[in-house]
Short mmCIF file of C-alpha atoms in Angstrom, two decimals:
data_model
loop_
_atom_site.label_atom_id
_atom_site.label_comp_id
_atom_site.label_asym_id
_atom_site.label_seq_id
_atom_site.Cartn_x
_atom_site.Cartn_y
_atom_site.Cartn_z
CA UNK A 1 -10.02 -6.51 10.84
CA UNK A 2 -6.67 -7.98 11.26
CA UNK A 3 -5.83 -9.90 7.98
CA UNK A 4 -3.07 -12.96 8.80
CA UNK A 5 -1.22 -14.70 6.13
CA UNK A 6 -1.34 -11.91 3.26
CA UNK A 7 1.26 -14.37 1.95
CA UNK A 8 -1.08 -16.67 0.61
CA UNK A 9 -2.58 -14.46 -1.50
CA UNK A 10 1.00 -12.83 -2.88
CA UNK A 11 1.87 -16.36 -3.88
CA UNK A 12 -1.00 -17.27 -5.38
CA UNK A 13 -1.46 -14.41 -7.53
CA UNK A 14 2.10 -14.64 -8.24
CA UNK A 15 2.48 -18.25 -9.53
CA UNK A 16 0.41 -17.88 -12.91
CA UNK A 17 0.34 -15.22 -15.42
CA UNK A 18 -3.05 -17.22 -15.70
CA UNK A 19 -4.32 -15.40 -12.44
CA UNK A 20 -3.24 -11.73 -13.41
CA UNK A 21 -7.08 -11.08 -13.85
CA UNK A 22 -7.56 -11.53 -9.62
CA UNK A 23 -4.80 -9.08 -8.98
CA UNK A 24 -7.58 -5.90 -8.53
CA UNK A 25 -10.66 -8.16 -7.00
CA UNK A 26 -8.18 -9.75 -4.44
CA UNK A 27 -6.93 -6.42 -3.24
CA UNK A 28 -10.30 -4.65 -3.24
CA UNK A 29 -11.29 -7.82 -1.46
CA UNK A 30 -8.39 -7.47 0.96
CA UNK A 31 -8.73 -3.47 1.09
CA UNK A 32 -12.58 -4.40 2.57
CA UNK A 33 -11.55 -6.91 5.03
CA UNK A 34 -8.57 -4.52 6.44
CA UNK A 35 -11.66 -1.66 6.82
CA UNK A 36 -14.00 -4.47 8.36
CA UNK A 37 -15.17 -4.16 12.00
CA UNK A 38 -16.94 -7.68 11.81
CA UNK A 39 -18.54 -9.22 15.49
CA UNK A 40 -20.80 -12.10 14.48
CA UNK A 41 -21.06 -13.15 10.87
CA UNK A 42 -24.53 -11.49 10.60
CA UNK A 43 -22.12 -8.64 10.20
CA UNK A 44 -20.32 -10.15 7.62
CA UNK A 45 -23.05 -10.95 5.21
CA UNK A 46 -24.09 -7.40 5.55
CA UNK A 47 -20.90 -6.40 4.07
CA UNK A 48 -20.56 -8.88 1.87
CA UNK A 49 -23.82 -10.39 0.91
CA UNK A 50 -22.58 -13.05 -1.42
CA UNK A 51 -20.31 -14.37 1.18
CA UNK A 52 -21.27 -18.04 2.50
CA UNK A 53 -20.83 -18.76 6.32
CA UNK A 54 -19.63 -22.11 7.49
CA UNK A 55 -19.56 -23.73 10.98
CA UNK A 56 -16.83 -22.56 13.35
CA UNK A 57 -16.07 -18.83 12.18
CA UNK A 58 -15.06 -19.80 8.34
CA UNK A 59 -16.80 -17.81 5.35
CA UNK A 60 -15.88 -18.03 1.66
CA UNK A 61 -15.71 -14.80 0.01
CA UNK A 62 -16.17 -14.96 -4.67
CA UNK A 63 -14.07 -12.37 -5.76
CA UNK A 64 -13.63 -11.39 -9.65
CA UNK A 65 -17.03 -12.26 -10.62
CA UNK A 66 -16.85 -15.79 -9.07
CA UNK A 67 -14.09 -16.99 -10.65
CA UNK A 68 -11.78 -17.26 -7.72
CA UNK A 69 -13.02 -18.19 -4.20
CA UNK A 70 -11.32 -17.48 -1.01
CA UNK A 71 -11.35 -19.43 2.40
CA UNK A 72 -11.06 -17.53 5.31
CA UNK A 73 -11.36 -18.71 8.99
CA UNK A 74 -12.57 -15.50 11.43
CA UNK A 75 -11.65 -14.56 14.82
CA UNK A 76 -14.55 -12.69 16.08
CA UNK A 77 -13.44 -11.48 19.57
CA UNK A 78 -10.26 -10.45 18.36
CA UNK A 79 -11.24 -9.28 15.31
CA UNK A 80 -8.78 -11.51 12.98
CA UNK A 81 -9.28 -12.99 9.57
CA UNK A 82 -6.74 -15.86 8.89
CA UNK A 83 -6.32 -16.50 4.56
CA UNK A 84 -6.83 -20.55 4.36
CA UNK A 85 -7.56 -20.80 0.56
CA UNK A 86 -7.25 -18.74 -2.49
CA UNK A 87 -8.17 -20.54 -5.89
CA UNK A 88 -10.20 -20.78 -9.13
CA UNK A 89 -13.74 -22.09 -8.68
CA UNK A 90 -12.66 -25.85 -10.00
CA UNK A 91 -9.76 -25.77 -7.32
CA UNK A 92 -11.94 -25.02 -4.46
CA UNK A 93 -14.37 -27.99 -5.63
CA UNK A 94 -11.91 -30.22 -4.59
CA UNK A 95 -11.01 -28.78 -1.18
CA UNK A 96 -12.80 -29.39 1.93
CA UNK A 97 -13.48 -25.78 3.14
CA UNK A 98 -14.66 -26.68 6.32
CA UNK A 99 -11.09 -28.23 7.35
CA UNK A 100 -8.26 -26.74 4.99
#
């Protein structure tokens, strides 16, 4: 898989000392997506069963024992995943995951 907007996650792991703790999880979550070959998400809860499937090709992956949640929308045919959220578990509470 093609991962767009590797940016997010540099400046969110980059803006607290707070998050140091995500710095391995994100990048062995990032390291897994990059060696992805995902076609439906049926594919992608094999890989990652704790990974929740929305409507309209979004997931949200828990990385670092659920403490951070990330927001992805997925490109099946063309085998993208675009970063739309990175946070702590209270942040993403007060997103709307299904339109950020």
């Amino acid at each position: 898989m093609r991962v767009i907007a590797l940016s997010t996650l540099k400046t969110f792991l980059g803006r607290s000392e707070a998050y140091a703790d995500a710095r391995e999880p994100v990048m062995a979550w990032y390291r897994q997506v990059r060696s992805a070959d995902w076609a439906s998400p049926a594919d992608v809860k094999r890989a990652v069963r704790t990974a929740s499937i929305l409507k309209d090709g979004r997931a949200v992956f828990n990385v670092a024992g659920n403490k951070y949640r990330i927001v992805v929308w997925i490109n099946y045919p063309y085998r993208v995943t675009y970063i739309r959220f990175i946070g702590t578990h209270r942040q993403y509470d007060r997103i709307d995951a299904q339109t950020i």
